[in-house]
């Protein structure tokens, strides 16, 4: 019955399963079971896939990511105004940037919003545990980090690691990476020194340190032509005095 409906009548598996139920046939199966048979060894021998609408010899399953629901406290809409207007030192934005030759290898980019000082971390994979452990290790050495704003990428789901250091985390609205525009611009600056077309596997720690130093020693108009390093040192001293 099923093979005839597929090959002769050109019905889809969903039509066949639905009609079997409607006709109250002795055997009733789901359209998913029909798909599994079509792409099983016996089904492949009969080339049943040729009767499907797209006639793909291999099945392409659609996976849907579960939408991550964040508590209100972590949403960027609840980020305090003193962070938004850069009136307090110690608030960062974070992102990953990728290069040629690897879909997983990347560089984490952290940038302090007031001084524009950047910190770079090389990651050989993009699993959240790996990315966030390295960011947490880096923030321990920085000591001035009060908050970090990320986008909704799955690489940042283990953000709870930062709360152990009393670092508040915020997330951009879905599809709104421009809400962390400082780190987006910093990524562009990084690619002046390590082009995006660079082979990730050939990028050395020395190159990353070199690029980081170059970026932090560029005079910036928004800093009255101080460099990020100079602005960082000034604000760090003021923060300690306070």
PDB file of C-alpha atoms in Angstrom:
ATOM      1  CA  UNK A   1       0.000   0.000   0.000  1.00  0.00           C
ATOM      2  CA  UNK A   2       2.679   2.471   1.063  1.00  0.00           C
ATOM      3  CA  UNK A   3       5.015   1.735  -1.845  1.00  0.00           C
ATOM      4  CA  UNK A   4       2.157   1.999  -4.358  1.00  0.00           C
ATOM      5  CA  UNK A   5       1.041   5.330  -2.926  1.00  0.00           C
ATOM      6  CA  UNK A   6       4.617   6.637  -3.077  1.00  0.00           C
ATOM      7  CA  UNK A   7       5.535   5.369  -6.538  1.00  0.00           C
ATOM      8  CA  UNK A   8       2.238   5.377  -8.423  1.00  0.00           C
ATOM      9  CA  UNK A   9       0.146   8.094  -6.823  1.00  0.00           C
ATOM     10  CA  UNK A  10       3.097  10.284  -5.783  1.00  0.00           C
ATOM     11  CA  UNK A  11       1.704  10.820  -2.291  1.00  0.00           C
ATOM     12  CA  UNK A  12       3.979  12.201   0.414  1.00  0.00           C
ATOM     13  CA  UNK A  13       4.655  10.138   3.573  1.00  0.00           C
ATOM     14  CA  UNK A  14       2.464  12.550   5.539  1.00  0.00           C
ATOM     15  CA  UNK A  15      -0.432  12.049   3.099  1.00  0.00           C
ATOM     16  CA  UNK A  16      -0.038   8.271   3.274  1.00  0.00           C
ATOM     17  CA  UNK A  17       0.075   8.161   7.090  1.00  0.00           C
ATOM     18  CA  UNK A  18      -2.875  10.516   7.385  1.00  0.00           C
ATOM     19  CA  UNK A  19      -4.947   8.580   4.857  1.00  0.00           C
ATOM     20  CA  UNK A  20      -4.207   5.237   6.548  1.00  0.00           C
ATOM     21  CA  UNK A  21      -5.563   6.658   9.778  1.00  0.00           C
ATOM     22  CA  UNK A  22      -8.563   8.182   7.997  1.00  0.00           C
ATOM     23  CA  UNK A  23      -9.415   4.853   6.287  1.00  0.00           C
ATOM     24  CA  UNK A  24      -8.936   3.009   9.597  1.00  0.00           C
ATOM     25  CA  UNK A  25      -6.656   0.452   7.980  1.00  0.00           C
ATOM     26  CA  UNK A  26      -5.507  -2.477  10.165  1.00  0.00           C
ATOM     27  CA  UNK A  27      -1.969  -1.084  10.181  1.00  0.00           C
ATOM     28  CA  UNK A  28      -1.424   2.585  11.000  1.00  0.00           C
ATOM     29  CA  UNK A  29       2.028   4.145  11.169  1.00  0.00           C
ATOM     30  CA  UNK A  30       3.482   7.639  11.341  1.00  0.00           C
ATOM     31  CA  UNK A  31       4.967   9.580   8.434  1.00  0.00           C
ATOM     32  CA  UNK A  32       8.311   9.525  10.304  1.00  0.00           C
ATOM     33  CA  UNK A  33       8.335   5.711  10.175  1.00  0.00           C
ATOM     34  CA  UNK A  34       7.701   5.886   6.426  1.00  0.00           C
ATOM     35  CA  UNK A  35      10.627   8.281   5.992  1.00  0.00           C
ATOM     36  CA  UNK A  36      12.837   5.949   8.007  1.00  0.00           C
ATOM     37  CA  UNK A  37      11.910   3.047   5.741  1.00  0.00           C
ATOM     38  CA  UNK A  38      12.493   5.108   2.576  1.00  0.00           C
ATOM     39  CA  UNK A  39      16.042   5.862   3.749  1.00  0.00           C
ATOM     40  CA  UNK A  40      16.710   2.392   5.186  1.00  0.00           C
ATOM     41  CA  UNK A  41      18.783  -0.154   3.263  1.00  0.00           C
ATOM     42  CA  UNK A  42      15.708  -1.903   1.703  1.00  0.00           C
ATOM     43  CA  UNK A  43      14.158   1.457   0.819  1.00  0.00           C
ATOM     44  CA  UNK A  44      17.394   2.673  -0.719  1.00  0.00           C
ATOM     45  CA  UNK A  45      17.586  -0.508  -2.847  1.00  0.00           C
ATOM     46  CA  UNK A  46      14.109   0.305  -4.198  1.00  0.00           C
ATOM     47  CA  UNK A  47      15.154   3.956  -4.657  1.00  0.00           C
ATOM     48  CA  UNK A  48      11.961   5.106  -2.982  1.00  0.00           C
ATOM     49  CA  UNK A  49      13.487   8.527  -2.294  1.00  0.00           C
ATOM     50  CA  UNK A  50      13.088   9.264  -6.018  1.00  0.00           C
ATOM     51  CA  UNK A  51       9.326   9.522  -5.471  1.00  0.00           C
ATOM     52  CA  UNK A  52       9.636  12.260  -2.842  1.00  0.00           C
ATOM     53  CA  UNK A  53       9.173  15.877  -3.801  1.00  0.00           C
ATOM     54  CA  UNK A  54      12.866  16.795  -3.533  1.00  0.00           C
ATOM     55  CA  UNK A  55      14.143  13.293  -4.403  1.00  0.00           C
ATOM     56  CA  UNK A  56      17.188  13.568  -2.157  1.00  0.00           C
ATOM     57  CA  UNK A  57      19.260  10.366  -1.916  1.00  0.00           C
ATOM     58  CA  UNK A  58      20.195  11.313   1.666  1.00  0.00           C
ATOM     59  CA  UNK A  59      17.833  12.618   4.262  1.00  0.00           C
ATOM     60  CA  UNK A  60      18.339  16.128   5.590  1.00  0.00           C
ATOM     61  CA  UNK A  61      16.829  16.509   9.009  1.00  0.00           C
ATOM     62  CA  UNK A  62      15.877  19.907  10.357  1.00  0.00           C
ATOM     63  CA  UNK A  63      17.042  20.551  13.857  1.00  0.00           C
ATOM     64  CA  UNK A  64      15.562  23.416  15.782  1.00  0.00           C
ATOM     65  CA  UNK A  65      17.498  25.073  18.539  1.00  0.00           C
ATOM     66  CA  UNK A  66      15.574  25.463  21.716  1.00  0.00           C
ATOM     67  CA  UNK A  67      15.046  29.124  22.363  1.00  0.00           C
ATOM     68  CA  UNK A  68      16.990  30.145  25.422  1.00  0.00           C
ATOM     69  CA  UNK A  69      14.827  32.042  27.879  1.00  0.00           C
ATOM     70  CA  UNK A  70      16.904  34.424  29.976  1.00  0.00           C
ATOM     71  CA  UNK A  71      15.755  35.809  33.309  1.00  0.00           C
ATOM     72  CA  UNK A  72      15.041  39.540  33.091  1.00  0.00           C
ATOM     73  CA  UNK A  73      18.096  40.392  35.191  1.00  0.00           C
ATOM     74  CA  UNK A  74      20.422  39.321  32.359  1.00  0.00           C
ATOM     75  CA  UNK A  75      18.702  41.224  29.547  1.00  0.00           C
ATOM     76  CA  UNK A  76      20.409  44.299  28.142  1.00  0.00           C
ATOM     77  CA  UNK A  77      17.224  46.278  28.706  1.00  0.00           C
ATOM     78  CA  UNK A  78      17.993  45.978  32.422  1.00  0.00           C
ATOM     79  CA  UNK A  79      21.600  47.101  32.101  1.00  0.00           C
ATOM     80  CA  UNK A  80      22.026  50.231  34.235  1.00  0.00           C
ATOM     81  CA  UNK A  81      22.292  53.617  32.566  1.00  0.00           C
ATOM     82  CA  UNK A  82      25.741  54.272  34.035  1.00  0.00           C
ATOM     83  CA  UNK A  83      26.987  51.330  31.957  1.00  0.00           C
ATOM     84  CA  UNK A  84      25.090  52.434  28.858  1.00  0.00           C
ATOM     85  CA  UNK A  85      26.535  55.963  28.981  1.00  0.00           C
ATOM     86  CA  UNK A  86      30.066  54.812  29.904  1.00  0.00           C
ATOM     87  CA  UNK A  87      30.157  56.836  33.104  1.00  0.00           C
ATOM     88  CA  UNK A  88      31.713  53.997  35.138  1.00  0.00           C
ATOM     89  CA  UNK A  89      34.917  52.064  34.478  1.00  0.00           C
ATOM     90  CA  UNK A  90      35.070  48.271  34.406  1.00  0.00           C
ATOM     91  CA  UNK A  91      32.215  47.312  32.098  1.00  0.00           C
ATOM     92  CA  UNK A  92      33.076  45.123  29.121  1.00  0.00           C
ATOM     93  CA  UNK A  93      31.636  43.701  25.929  1.00  0.00           C
ATOM     94  CA  UNK A  94      32.594  40.237  24.690  1.00  0.00           C
ATOM     95  CA  UNK A  95      32.450  38.384  21.384  1.00  0.00           C
ATOM     96  CA  UNK A  96      34.125  35.663  19.315  1.00  0.00           C
ATOM     97  CA  UNK A  97      35.711  36.212  15.908  1.00  0.00           C
ATOM     98  CA  UNK A  98      36.466  33.407  13.462  1.00  0.00           C
ATOM     99  CA  UNK A  99      39.047  32.883  10.743  1.00  0.00           C
ATOM    100  CA  UNK A 100      39.629  30.755   7.675  1.00  0.00           C
ATOM    101  CA  UNK A 101      40.539  27.093   8.034  1.00  0.00           C
ATOM    102  CA  UNK A 102      38.512  26.294  11.144  1.00  0.00           C
ATOM    103  CA  UNK A 103      34.806  26.399  11.967  1.00  0.00           C
ATOM    104  CA  UNK A 104      35.552  25.941  15.655  1.00  0.00           C
ATOM    105  CA  UNK A 105      38.805  27.763  16.380  1.00  0.00           C
ATOM    106  CA  UNK A 106      38.315  31.420  17.291  1.00  0.00           C
ATOM    107  CA  UNK A 107      39.557  34.376  19.289  1.00  0.00           C
ATOM    108  CA  UNK A 108      37.563  35.741  22.218  1.00  0.00           C
ATOM    109  CA  UNK A 109      37.582  39.525  22.229  1.00  0.00           C
ATOM    110  CA  UNK A 110      36.877  41.468  25.420  1.00  0.00           C
ATOM    111  CA  UNK A 111      36.839  45.264  25.349  1.00  0.00           C
ATOM    112  CA  UNK A 112      36.342  47.715  28.212  1.00  0.00           C
ATOM    113  CA  UNK A 113      33.686  50.236  27.163  1.00  0.00           C
ATOM    114  CA  UNK A 114      35.176  53.377  28.714  1.00  0.00           C
ATOM    115  CA  UNK A 115      38.881  53.006  27.849  1.00  0.00           C
ATOM    116  CA  UNK A 116      38.354  50.827  24.728  1.00  0.00           C
ATOM    117  CA  UNK A 117      41.181  48.540  25.870  1.00  0.00           C
ATOM    118  CA  UNK A 118      40.951  45.082  24.268  1.00  0.00           C
ATOM    119  CA  UNK A 119      41.955  41.653  25.559  1.00  0.00           C
ATOM    120  CA  UNK A 120      42.336  38.674  23.212  1.00  0.00           C
ATOM    121  CA  UNK A 121      42.098  34.949  23.998  1.00  0.00           C
ATOM    122  CA  UNK A 122      42.746  32.130  21.519  1.00  0.00           C
ATOM    123  CA  UNK A 123      40.278  29.213  21.640  1.00  0.00           C
ATOM    124  CA  UNK A 124      40.780  25.951  19.773  1.00  0.00           C
ATOM    125  CA  UNK A 125      37.063  25.186  19.975  1.00  0.00           C
ATOM    126  CA  UNK A 126      33.837  27.101  20.529  1.00  0.00           C
ATOM    127  CA  UNK A 127      32.202  24.979  23.227  1.00  0.00           C
ATOM    128  CA  UNK A 128      30.711  27.206  25.876  1.00  0.00           C
ATOM    129  CA  UNK A 129      32.608  25.509  28.701  1.00  0.00           C
ATOM    130  CA  UNK A 130      35.963  26.054  26.989  1.00  0.00           C
ATOM    131  CA  UNK A 131      35.206  29.639  25.939  1.00  0.00           C
ATOM    132  CA  UNK A 132      33.833  30.733  29.308  1.00  0.00           C
ATOM    133  CA  UNK A 133      36.548  28.996  31.358  1.00  0.00           C
ATOM    134  CA  UNK A 134      39.176  30.915  29.389  1.00  0.00           C
ATOM    135  CA  UNK A 135      37.286  34.192  29.735  1.00  0.00           C
ATOM    136  CA  UNK A 136      36.918  33.585  33.483  1.00  0.00           C
ATOM    137  CA  UNK A 137      40.654  32.885  33.761  1.00  0.00           C
ATOM    138  CA  UNK A 138      41.434  36.099  31.876  1.00  0.00           C
ATOM    139  CA  UNK A 139      39.081  38.257  33.964  1.00  0.00           C
ATOM    140  CA  UNK A 140      40.825  37.031  37.125  1.00  0.00           C
ATOM    141  CA  UNK A 141      44.048  38.611  35.849  1.00  0.00           C
ATOM    142  CA  UNK A 142      42.320  41.851  34.830  1.00  0.00           C
ATOM    143  CA  UNK A 143      40.694  42.401  38.266  1.00  0.00           C
ATOM    144  CA  UNK A 144      38.705  45.456  37.150  1.00  0.00           C
ATOM    145  CA  UNK A 145      35.808  43.625  35.474  1.00  0.00           C
ATOM    146  CA  UNK A 146      32.369  44.489  36.819  1.00  0.00           C
ATOM    147  CA  UNK A 147      30.167  43.355  33.946  1.00  0.00           C
ATOM    148  CA  UNK A 148      30.348  41.836  30.452  1.00  0.00           C
ATOM    149  CA  UNK A 149      27.724  42.097  27.712  1.00  0.00           C
ATOM    150  CA  UNK A 150      27.490  39.248  25.177  1.00  0.00           C
ATOM    151  CA  UNK A 151      25.225  38.355  22.286  1.00  0.00           C
ATOM    152  CA  UNK A 152      22.927  35.312  22.367  1.00  0.00           C
ATOM    153  CA  UNK A 153      25.457  32.867  20.894  1.00  0.00           C
ATOM    154  CA  UNK A 154      25.480  29.400  22.418  1.00  0.00           C
ATOM    155  CA  UNK A 155      29.193  29.870  23.189  1.00  0.00           C
ATOM    156  CA  UNK A 156      28.231  32.039  26.168  1.00  0.00           C
ATOM    157  CA  UNK A 157      25.634  29.795  27.832  1.00  0.00           C
ATOM    158  CA  UNK A 158      28.058  28.876  30.651  1.00  0.00           C
ATOM    159  CA  UNK A 159      28.154  32.506  31.777  1.00  0.00           C
ATOM    160  CA  UNK A 160      27.477  31.388  35.351  1.00  0.00           C
ATOM    161  CA  UNK A 161      31.231  30.847  35.685  1.00  0.00           C
ATOM    162  CA  UNK A 162      31.608  34.631  35.798  1.00  0.00           C
ATOM    163  CA  UNK A 163      29.182  35.047  38.670  1.00  0.00           C
ATOM    164  CA  UNK A 164      31.736  33.245  40.859  1.00  0.00           C
ATOM    165  CA  UNK A 165      33.857  36.389  40.424  1.00  0.00           C
ATOM    166  CA  UNK A 166      30.874  38.700  41.068  1.00  0.00           C
ATOM    167  CA  UNK A 167      30.835  39.730  37.413  1.00  0.00           C
ATOM    168  CA  UNK A 168      27.367  40.687  36.192  1.00  0.00           C
ATOM    169  CA  UNK A 169      26.464  39.372  32.736  1.00  0.00           C
ATOM    170  CA  UNK A 170      24.090  40.975  30.223  1.00  0.00           C
ATOM    171  CA  UNK A 171      22.868  39.717  26.855  1.00  0.00           C
ATOM    172  CA  UNK A 172      21.834  41.600  23.733  1.00  0.00           C
ATOM    173  CA  UNK A 173      18.360  41.095  22.353  1.00  0.00           C
ATOM    174  CA  UNK A 174      18.157  38.211  19.830  1.00  0.00           C
ATOM    175  CA  UNK A 175      19.364  39.325  16.403  1.00  0.00           C
ATOM    176  CA  UNK A 176      20.705  42.628  17.749  1.00  0.00           C
ATOM    177  CA  UNK A 177      24.537  42.317  17.908  1.00  0.00           C
ATOM    178  CA  UNK A 178      24.761  46.102  17.286  1.00  0.00           C
ATOM    179  CA  UNK A 179      23.830  46.502  20.947  1.00  0.00           C
ATOM    180  CA  UNK A 180      27.436  45.565  21.706  1.00  0.00           C
ATOM    181  CA  UNK A 181      28.833  47.789  18.985  1.00  0.00           C
ATOM    182  CA  UNK A 182      32.118  48.502  20.758  1.00  0.00           C
ATOM    183  CA  UNK A 183      33.356  44.928  20.520  1.00  0.00           C
ATOM    184  CA  UNK A 184      32.043  44.646  16.942  1.00  0.00           C
ATOM    185  CA  UNK A 185      34.238  47.630  15.981  1.00  0.00           C
ATOM    186  CA  UNK A 186      37.134  46.110  17.924  1.00  0.00           C
ATOM    187  CA  UNK A 187      36.808  42.925  15.852  1.00  0.00           C
ATOM    188  CA  UNK A 188      37.202  45.016  12.692  1.00  0.00           C
ATOM    189  CA  UNK A 189      40.319  46.620  14.170  1.00  0.00           C
ATOM    190  CA  UNK A 190      41.759  43.206  15.071  1.00  0.00           C
ATOM    191  CA  UNK A 191      41.379  42.064  11.459  1.00  0.00           C
ATOM    192  CA  UNK A 192      43.693  44.867  10.351  1.00  0.00           C
ATOM    193  CA  UNK A 193      46.482  43.054  12.170  1.00  0.00           C
ATOM    194  CA  UNK A 194      45.268  39.467  11.741  1.00  0.00           C
ATOM    195  CA  UNK A 195      43.198  39.375   8.536  1.00  0.00           C
ATOM    196  CA  UNK A 196      39.987  37.357   8.641  1.00  0.00           C
ATOM    197  CA  UNK A 197      41.264  35.226   5.752  1.00  0.00           C
ATOM    198  CA  UNK A 198      44.222  34.075   7.887  1.00  0.00           C
ATOM    199  CA  UNK A 199      44.475  30.339   8.479  1.00  0.00           C
ATOM    200  CA  UNK A 200      43.421  29.987  12.126  1.00  0.00           C
ATOM    201  CA  UNK A 201      45.640  26.949  12.667  1.00  0.00           C
ATOM    202  CA  UNK A 202      48.684  29.011  11.694  1.00  0.00           C
ATOM    203  CA  UNK A 203      47.929  31.937  14.043  1.00  0.00           C
ATOM    204  CA  UNK A 204      50.452  31.928  16.900  1.00  0.00           C
ATOM    205  CA  UNK A 205      50.174  33.336  20.415  1.00  0.00           C
ATOM    206  CA  UNK A 206      52.948  35.760  19.468  1.00  0.00           C
ATOM    207  CA  UNK A 207      50.821  37.138  16.631  1.00  0.00           C
ATOM    208  CA  UNK A 208      47.863  37.564  18.971  1.00  0.00           C
ATOM    209  CA  UNK A 209      49.978  39.403  21.554  1.00  0.00           C
ATOM    210  CA  UNK A 210      51.438  41.608  18.802  1.00  0.00           C
ATOM    211  CA  UNK A 211      47.973  42.457  17.440  1.00  0.00           C
ATOM    212  CA  UNK A 212      46.654  43.120  20.951  1.00  0.00           C
ATOM    213  CA  UNK A 213      49.499  45.546  21.704  1.00  0.00           C
ATOM    214  CA  UNK A 214      49.032  47.341  18.388  1.00  0.00           C
ATOM    215  CA  UNK A 215      45.290  47.749  18.964  1.00  0.00           C
ATOM    216  CA  UNK A 216      45.748  49.103  22.484  1.00  0.00           C
ATOM    217  CA  UNK A 217      48.320  51.661  21.362  1.00  0.00           C
ATOM    218  CA  UNK A 218      46.228  53.311  18.638  1.00  0.00           C
ATOM    219  CA  UNK A 219      45.314  56.940  19.500  1.00  0.00           C
ATOM    220  CA  UNK A 220      41.526  57.332  19.410  1.00  0.00           C
ATOM    221  CA  UNK A 221      39.528  60.465  18.725  1.00  0.00           C
ATOM    222  CA  UNK A 222      36.830  59.361  21.224  1.00  0.00           C
ATOM    223  CA  UNK A 223      39.571  59.338  23.895  1.00  0.00           C
ATOM    224  CA  UNK A 224      40.908  62.793  22.904  1.00  0.00           C
ATOM    225  CA  UNK A 225      43.665  60.904  21.085  1.00  0.00           C
ATOM    226  CA  UNK A 226      44.815  58.987  24.119  1.00  0.00           C
ATOM    227  CA  UNK A 227      45.519  55.319  23.440  1.00  0.00           C
ATOM    228  CA  UNK A 228      43.353  52.632  25.096  1.00  0.00           C
ATOM    229  CA  UNK A 229      46.355  51.665  27.242  1.00  0.00           C
ATOM    230  CA  UNK A 230      46.729  55.245  28.479  1.00  0.00           C
ATOM    231  CA  UNK A 231      42.980  55.627  29.118  1.00  0.00           C
ATOM    232  CA  UNK A 232      42.961  52.274  30.933  1.00  0.00           C
ATOM    233  CA  UNK A 233      45.829  53.260  33.243  1.00  0.00           C
ATOM    234  CA  UNK A 234      44.178  56.589  34.097  1.00  0.00           C
ATOM    235  CA  UNK A 235      40.826  54.988  34.887  1.00  0.00           C
ATOM    236  CA  UNK A 236      42.426  52.123  36.792  1.00  0.00           C
ATOM    237  CA  UNK A 237      44.178  54.601  39.109  1.00  0.00           C
ATOM    238  CA  UNK A 238      40.991  56.613  39.594  1.00  0.00           C
ATOM    239  CA  UNK A 239      39.047  53.431  40.306  1.00  0.00           C
ATOM    240  CA  UNK A 240      41.569  52.354  42.950  1.00  0.00           C
ATOM    241  CA  UNK A 241      41.522  55.758  44.591  1.00  0.00           C
ATOM    242  CA  UNK A 242      37.730  55.655  44.762  1.00  0.00           C
TER     243      UNK A 242
END
